[in-house]
Amino acid sequence: MNDSKSRPIPEEPMIRLHNLEKSFGKNKVLKGINLEVARSEVLVLIGPSGSGKSTLLRCVNNLETPTGGEVTVDGERVNRTDLSARAFQKHINRVRTHMGMVFQHFNLFPHKTVLENILEAPTQVLDRNAAELTVEAMLLLDKVGLAEKRDSYPAQLSGGQQQRVAIARALAMRPSVMLFDEVTSALDPELVGEVLRVMEDLAAEGMTMIVVTHEMGFAERVADRVVFMAQGQIVEEGVPKEIFSNPREERTKRFLADVLK
Amino acid sequence: MLDWQIMTHYFPFLLKGALITLEISVISLVLGLLAGLLAALWILSTNPLLHWSGRFYVWIVRSTPLLVQLFIIYFGLPQFGINLNPFWSGVLALALNTGAYNAETIRGGILAVPKGQREAARSLGMSKALTMRRIILPQAMGLIIPPLGNNFVILIKDTSLVSTITLVELTLTAQRLIGSTYKPFEMYLMAAVLYAILTTGASLLLRQVERRTVWGHA
C-alpha cells in the first residue's frame, strides 16, 4: 500500500502547522508544533494520553482555537485572527466543509436515520441537488457496507456500524482532508477491524489523513509517516518501520514497549 | 350533603368560565414558550448584552410574586398610558411569568445535549444557528418536554389569579355563583374538578408529544 503512494510529493503541503500552541488556562497542551502533511499522505499520531495528539487534531479544524501559531490547510489559513467574530464564523464554516472529522464516540445524530445523518450537512450547507446527493450518499453507504441500514436509527446499530456511518457522513462533504480522533477506542475489540478496513480503503484511494490512534498494527500497515508525541511536543517522527523497529528516542522506546507488550 | 340539583343547574356556567381559563392558558402557553426559547437562547449567547438581558428577565420574574407582576401590568401600566383589558393583562403577566421558568427548563435541556453533537455538526461546516435548529433543539426537546409539562400545569392553575383583575374565568365564575347560591363547597368543588380536568388533559397531551421524540426504538 505504501508503494502505491511513492508518487512525487507536490510542493505545497495539504496541512501545515507552524509553531502551533494551545493552552487551557495555565496548562500548555501544545508547545510549538511544526508539522506538514503532504497531499494523499497518511499521518498517524501516537503517544501517551495527555500528550496533546487529540488537541492537535482538533486545532486543524479549529474545534479548538489555537492560542498561538498558524494552521494552514490546502493553502488557506484556518485560524485567522484578522477577522471580526462574525466574519470568522463564516470563514471557519466554509473551511470546515473541506475537512471531515470522525470522533471516538461517533456522534451520529440520534434523531436522524442513517441516510438523514449523511444528507444533513450536504443538503443544509452545500448548494447541491438533493436527488444527486442521495445517490452519492447511497454509494458511500455501499462503500462502508451499510446500504441496507439506510433507514435505521443510530441506536439500532452496533458501534462499528455507527462509526462506519460517521465516516460516510464526513465523506459526503467531499472533503480533501480526513481527521480521525481515536475512532476505534470506544469499540468492542471484534468491531475494530471493520472500521480500520474502511479507513485503509480510504487511504488507498489517496485521501489525506491524520489518524490519532492506539492501533499500532494499523499504523504499521497504513501510515506513510508516524509521529510520536509526548507532553505537547513531537518527540520523533519517521516511516513506520523506522519508528516501530528502531526508535531513536528513549521516550518512544518506553511508550512502544508499554503498548506493544 | 351535596346539593346535586344546584350543581347540575350551575355546571354550564362554570364550564363557560373553564373555557375562558382554557383560552387564556393556551395563549399564554404559546407566548410563554416563545419567550422562554428566546430568553434561553439569549442566556446561552456569547453576546454579553443578550446574556445579561436574559439573566435579568429570569431573575426579576422568579424573585417576585406573580400576583404583584399582574397588578403592575393591570393597575400600574395605565399610569404610562398603556391600557390593557383584563384578558390581555392576564395573558401578558402569565406569558412573561411562565416564560422565565420555561427559559431555565429549555436552557437546561440544551446544555444536556452531549457536546459531541455540537462538535460533529460544526465539524461538518454547519453554522451555530443551523446546529442549534437542526441538531441541538430537536434532541433537547426530549429532555425539555417533561419539565415543560410541569410548567404548563402550574400555568393553568396560576390563571386563577387573573380573577383578581376582574376577568371572569373559572375561579371568578365560581365566586360569583356563590354570591347568589350560598353554596361555596359545591361551586369550588366543581371548579376544582374542572381545573383537574384541564391540567390532566394537558399532561396527557404532552405525554403523547413526548412519545414521538424517542428515536430508534420503534
XYZ file of N, CA, C and O in Angstrom, chain A residues 136-250:
460
model
N -25.356 9.829 -4.237
C -23.986 9.817 -3.729
C -23.912 9.208 -2.323
O -23.017 8.431 -2.018
N -24.889 9.588 -1.476
C -24.932 9.061 -0.103
C -25.070 7.537 -0.124
O -24.431 6.832 0.666
N -25.903 7.026 -1.045
C -26.085 5.577 -1.108
C -24.798 4.884 -1.577
O -24.477 3.795 -1.117
N -24.074 5.534 -2.476
C -22.789 4.965 -2.909
C -21.823 4.891 -1.726
O -21.102 3.906 -1.545
N -21.832 5.948 -0.907
C -20.957 5.971 0.270
C -21.350 4.891 1.269
O -20.502 4.202 1.835
N -22.657 4.735 1.471
C -23.135 3.701 2.397
C -22.742 2.322 1.886
O -22.375 1.433 2.655
N -22.816 2.151 0.590
C -22.431 0.896 -0.028
C -20.944 0.636 0.221
O -20.524 -0.457 0.562
N -20.176 1.695 0.114
C -18.734 1.620 0.292
C -18.368 1.168 1.710
O -17.416 0.415 1.903
N -19.125 1.665 2.708
C -18.836 1.241 4.083
C -19.658 0.006 4.460
O -19.693 -0.405 5.619
N -20.345 -0.572 3.469
C -21.037 -1.836 3.662
C -22.324 -1.751 4.458
O -22.719 -2.705 5.138
N -23.016 -0.604 4.398
C -24.207 -0.450 5.228
C -25.417 0.058 4.440
O -26.322 0.690 5.019
N -25.427 -0.216 3.143
C -26.517 0.297 2.303
C -27.889 -0.140 2.826
O -28.848 0.627 2.790
N -27.951 -1.346 3.348
C -29.269 -1.847 3.803
C -29.725 -1.210 5.112
O -30.848 -1.391 5.554
N -28.836 -0.418 5.754
C -29.190 0.226 7.023
C -29.651 1.666 6.824
O -29.754 2.421 7.797
N -29.907 2.061 5.601
C -30.186 3.476 5.315
C -31.297 4.061 6.171
O -31.245 5.230 6.547
N -32.297 3.267 6.508
C -33.435 3.800 7.263
C -33.389 3.469 8.749
O -34.341 3.719 9.479
N -32.280 2.895 9.201
C -32.156 2.602 10.637
C -31.758 3.866 11.385
O -31.198 4.797 10.811
N -32.057 3.854 12.682
C -31.581 4.931 13.538
C -30.272 4.491 14.196
O -30.060 3.292 14.397
N -29.398 5.440 14.551
C -28.114 5.091 15.156
C -28.246 4.098 16.320
O -27.436 3.186 16.455
N -29.281 4.277 17.149
C -29.437 3.403 18.320
C -29.645 1.944 17.929
O -29.483 1.044 18.746
N -30.009 1.708 16.667
C -30.255 0.329 16.225
C -29.004 -0.316 15.639
O -29.050 -1.466 15.205
N -27.888 0.417 15.620
C -26.659 -0.097 15.015
C -25.618 -0.427 16.075
O -25.611 0.146 17.155
N -24.703 -1.341 15.725
C -23.568 -1.621 16.606
C -22.598 -0.444 16.533
O -22.689 0.400 15.640
N -21.658 -0.416 17.484
C -20.672 0.660 17.499
C -19.874 0.732 16.202
O -19.651 1.807 15.653
N -19.483 -0.442 15.692
C -18.699 -0.476 14.460
C -19.489 0.068 13.282
O -18.966 0.814 12.449
N -20.776 -0.314 13.232
C -21.640 0.194 12.159
C -21.819 1.702 12.280
O -21.761 2.430 11.293
N -22.033 2.170 13.518
C -22.196 3.611 13.722
C -20.962 4.371 13.252
O -21.061 5.415 12.602
N -19.793 3.827 13.578
C -18.580 4.530 13.200
C -18.396 4.545 11.686
O -17.931 5.520 11.119
N -18.816 3.470 11.015
C -18.706 3.454 9.553
C -19.666 4.466 8.942
O -19.350 5.121 7.949
N -20.851 4.617 9.545
C -21.780 5.649 9.074
C -21.164 7.030 9.284
O -21.251 7.913 8.425
N -20.508 7.206 10.437
C -19.889 8.505 10.727
C -18.817 8.840 9.685
O -18.672 9.997 9.278
N -18.092 7.829 9.236
C -17.079 8.058 8.196
C -17.782 8.455 6.892
O -17.393 9.422 6.227
N -18.852 7.732 6.553
C -19.601 8.053 5.328
C -20.164 9.473 5.411
O -20.161 10.219 4.430
N -20.644 9.843 6.613
C -21.212 11.178 6.789
C -20.158 12.260 6.510
O -20.439 13.261 5.856
N -18.942 12.029 7.016
C -17.876 13.003 6.789
C -17.490 13.049 5.310
O -17.263 14.114 4.748
N -17.481 11.871 4.665
C -17.074 11.816 3.251
C -18.092 12.477 2.335
O -17.749 12.926 1.241
N -19.340 12.536 2.790
C -20.397 13.104 1.947
C -20.161 14.576 1.634
O -20.730 15.119 0.697
N -19.320 15.220 2.419
C -18.997 16.621 2.150
C -17.881 16.730 1.110
O -17.425 17.823 0.791
N -17.407 15.584 0.605
C -16.277 15.534 -0.346
C -15.078 16.296 0.191
O -14.565 17.216 -0.461
N -14.617 15.921 1.391
C -13.508 16.652 1.999
C -12.188 16.324 1.297
O -12.068 15.269 0.665
N -11.222 17.218 1.428
C -9.903 16.890 0.889
C -8.976 16.399 1.997
O -7.876 15.949 1.733
N -9.457 16.481 3.232
C -8.680 16.012 4.379
C -9.616 15.257 5.315
O -10.756 15.665 5.517
N -9.144 14.160 5.900
C -9.949 13.460 6.905
C -9.147 13.369 8.200
O -7.969 13.003 8.198
N -9.823 13.704 9.298
C -9.202 13.666 10.622
C -9.877 12.582 11.459
O -11.099 12.587 11.603
N -9.106 11.667 11.979
C -9.670 10.564 12.761
C -9.175 10.648 14.205
O -7.972 10.545 14.461
N -10.090 10.815 15.139
C -9.712 11.019 16.537
C -10.034 9.776 17.379
O -11.136 9.656 17.904
N -9.073 8.886 17.480
C -9.236 7.650 18.268
C -10.547 6.941 17.933
O -11.321 6.598 18.830
N -10.770 6.720 16.665
C -12.100 6.287 16.220
C -12.432 4.843 16.587
O -13.585 4.428 16.481
N -11.437 4.070 17.035
C -11.747 2.689 17.410
C -11.660 2.471 18.919
O -11.906 1.374 19.401
N -11.343 3.534 19.660
C -11.108 3.364 21.103
C -12.352 2.982 21.888
O -12.263 2.384 22.948
N -13.543 3.365 21.376
C -14.773 3.072 22.116
C -15.441 1.791 21.628
O -16.545 1.476 22.048
N -14.751 1.071 20.741
C -15.385 -0.109 20.133
C -14.992 -1.405 20.822
O -13.872 -1.538 21.334
N -15.907 -2.369 20.816
C -15.558 -3.708 21.267
C -14.477 -4.246 20.323
O -14.503 -3.963 19.121
N -13.542 -5.020 20.852
C -12.404 -5.466 20.032
C -12.815 -6.101 18.698
O -12.178 -5.860 17.682
N -13.905 -6.859 18.692
C -14.250 -7.563 17.457
C -14.832 -6.636 16.391
O -15.037 -7.035 15.261
N -15.098 -5.375 16.766
C -15.678 -4.431 15.809
C -14.643 -3.457 15.241
O -14.924 -2.670 14.349
N -13.419 -3.546 15.800
C -12.379 -2.605 15.392
C -11.984 -2.816 13.933
O -11.840 -1.871 13.154
N -11.880 -4.080 13.546
C -11.393 -4.413 12.210
C -12.203 -3.805 11.087
O -11.643 -3.246 10.134
N -13.545 -3.861 11.203
C -14.405 -3.353 10.132
C -14.214 -1.858 9.902
O -14.304 -1.382 8.777
N -13.932 -1.123 10.989
C -13.724 0.320 10.855
C -12.341 0.603 10.246
O -12.204 1.426 9.340
N -11.330 -0.132 10.720
C -9.975 0.073 10.189
C -9.926 -0.261 8.703
O -9.225 0.410 7.933
N -10.698 -1.263 8.291
C -10.711 -1.648 6.871
C -11.214 -0.497 6.001
O -10.660 -0.220 4.945
N -12.271 0.156 6.472
C -12.810 1.296 5.720
C -11.756 2.400 5.610
O -11.552 3.003 4.551
N -11.039 2.622 6.704
C -10.001 3.664 6.698
C -8.848 3.293 5.772
O -8.276 4.141 5.097
N -8.550 2.001 5.749
C -7.470 1.522 4.886
C -7.828 1.738 3.413
O -6.990 2.175 2.620
N -9.087 1.448 3.076
C -9.556 1.677 1.702
C -9.429 3.143 1.334
O -9.014 3.493 0.229
N -9.798 3.970 2.269
C -9.772 5.417 2.041
C -8.332 5.881 1.790
O -8.065 6.692 0.893
N -7.418 5.344 2.583
C -6.000 5.684 2.417
C -5.519 5.256 1.036
O -4.806 5.991 0.351
N -5.964 4.076 0.616
C -5.543 3.545 -0.683
C -6.058 4.407 -1.830
O -5.462 4.476 -2.896
N -7.186 5.082 -1.601
C -7.750 5.955 -2.640
C -7.040 7.303 -2.704
O -7.382 8.145 -3.525
N -6.111 7.528 -1.781
C -5.328 8.762 -1.852
C -5.839 9.892 -0.993
O -5.478 11.049 -1.183
N -6.700 9.566 -0.010
C -7.195 10.613 0.894
C -6.054 11.067 1.802
O -5.260 10.265 2.275
N -5.980 12.364 2.032
C -5.042 12.894 3.018
C -5.648 12.664 4.404
O -6.785 13.061 4.655
N -4.910 12.010 5.285
C -5.492 11.635 6.572
C -4.515 11.909 7.723
O -3.328 11.657 7.616
N -5.083 12.429 8.818
C -4.345 12.405 10.083
C -5.126 11.482 11.002
O -6.329 11.668 11.203
N -4.438 10.491 11.532
C -5.109 9.481 12.341
C -4.479 9.431 13.724
O -3.292 9.123 13.854
N -5.272 9.783 14.729
C -4.824 9.609 16.113
C -5.333 8.244 16.558
O -6.531 7.967 16.490
N -4.428 7.366 16.959
C -4.874 6.009 17.265
C -3.925 5.299 18.229
O -2.774 5.706 18.410
N -4.450 4.237 18.821
C -3.610 3.345 19.611
C -3.430 2.026 18.886
O -2.849 1.088 19.434
N -3.956 1.930 17.658
C -3.841 0.699 16.873
C -2.498 0.687 16.152
O -2.345 1.199 15.053
N -1.513 0.081 16.800
C -0.161 0.116 16.232
C -0.075 -0.711 14.949
O 0.695 -0.389 14.042
N -0.869 -1.763 14.874
C -0.893 -2.582 13.662
C -1.325 -1.759 12.464
O -0.723 -1.815 11.389
N -2.376 -0.960 12.671
C -2.878 -0.087 11.615
C -1.803 0.909 11.211
O -1.525 1.128 10.031
N -1.152 1.493 12.205
C -0.104 2.475 11.928
C 0.998 1.849 11.075
O 1.446 2.419 10.084
N 1.390 0.649 11.430
C 2.471 -0.019 10.730
C 2.097 -0.332 9.279
O 2.896 -0.191 8.366
N 0.834 -0.749 9.107
C 0.364 -1.167 7.779
C 0.076 0.018 6.868
O 0.374 -0.006 5.692
N -0.559 1.049 7.400
C -1.189 2.060 6.546
C -0.460 3.402 6.539
O -0.502 4.117 5.544
N 0.221 3.718 7.616
C 0.808 5.065 7.712
C 1.946 5.260 6.723
O 2.716 4.345 6.451
N 2.016 6.466 6.170
C 3.197 6.844 5.413
C 4.258 7.340 6.390
O 5.443 7.196 6.170
N 3.754 7.943 7.453
C 4.647 8.524 8.439
C 3.990 8.405 9.801
O 2.773 8.560 9.915
N 4.786 8.140 10.815
C 4.273 8.061 12.181
C 4.932 9.169 12.998
O 6.138 9.386 12.888
N 4.090 9.875 13.762
C 4.618 10.931 14.625
C 4.354 10.532 16.064
O 3.230 10.199 16.423
N 5.381 10.523 16.879
C 5.210 10.217 18.295
C 5.263 11.511 19.088
O 6.203 12.291 18.985
N 4.186 11.745 19.858
C 4.097 12.962 20.673
C 4.136 12.625 22.146
O 3.651 11.572 22.570
N 4.699 13.522 22.922
C 4.637 13.421 24.385
C 4.708 14.820 24.964
O 5.474 15.657 24.472
N 3.899 15.078 25.950
C 3.885 16.353 26.671
C 3.850 17.572 25.748
O 4.574 18.542 25.952
N 2.985 17.487 24.744
C 2.751 18.662 23.902
C 3.810 18.927 22.858
O 3.819 19.995 22.252
N 4.705 17.954 22.670
C 5.742 18.153 21.661
C 5.911 16.911 20.809
O 5.588 15.800 21.241
N 6.419 17.126 19.589
C 6.748 15.990 18.742
C 8.112 15.479 19.180
O 9.095 16.227 19.204
N 8.137 14.220 19.586
C 9.386 13.651 20.089
C 10.181 13.036 18.941
O 11.398 13.162 18.852
N 9.441 12.375 18.050
C 10.124 11.634 16.999
C 9.151 11.370 15.869
O 7.965 11.162 16.098
N 9.642 11.393 14.631
C 8.782 11.023 13.519
C 9.568 10.293 12.459
O 10.791 10.440 12.354
N 8.877 9.470 11.706
C 9.560 8.723 10.656
C 8.617 7.733 10.012
O 7.437 7.664 10.370
N 9.135 6.954 9.061
C 8.289 5.927 8.442
C 8.026 4.860 9.503
O 8.818 4.695 10.431
N 6.911 4.161 9.396
C 6.512 3.218 10.456
C 7.615 2.221 10.820
O 7.875 1.988 11.994
N 8.244 1.688 9.791
C 9.255 0.653 10.041
C 10.335 1.170 10.985
O 10.720 0.523 11.954
N 10.763 2.378 10.693
C 11.809 3.034 11.482
C 11.369 3.236 12.935
O 12.060 2.872 13.881
N 10.152 3.815 13.077
C 9.652 4.123 14.422
C 9.439 2.856 15.239
O 9.792 2.796 16.421
N 8.859 1.861 14.614
C 8.468 0.682 15.392
C 9.622 -0.281 15.643
O 9.670 -0.918 16.676
N 10.565 -0.393 14.690
C 11.624 -1.374 14.925
C 12.924 -0.734 15.392
O 13.792 -1.407 15.932
N 13.024 0.589 15.168
C 14.293 1.196 15.547
C 14.122 2.623 16.065
O 14.692 3.559 15.515
N 13.316 2.796 17.136
C 13.094 4.159 17.629
C 14.392 4.732 18.202
O 15.163 4.025 18.828
N 14.577 6.033 17.939
C 15.806 6.666 18.411
C 15.673 7.165 19.839
O 16.584 7.044 20.637
N 14.495 7.737 20.147
C 14.342 8.409 21.439
C 13.952 7.431 22.545
O 13.175 6.502 22.325
N 14.455 7.722 23.711
C 14.174 6.867 24.864
C 12.675 6.815 25.175
O 12.106 5.762 25.461
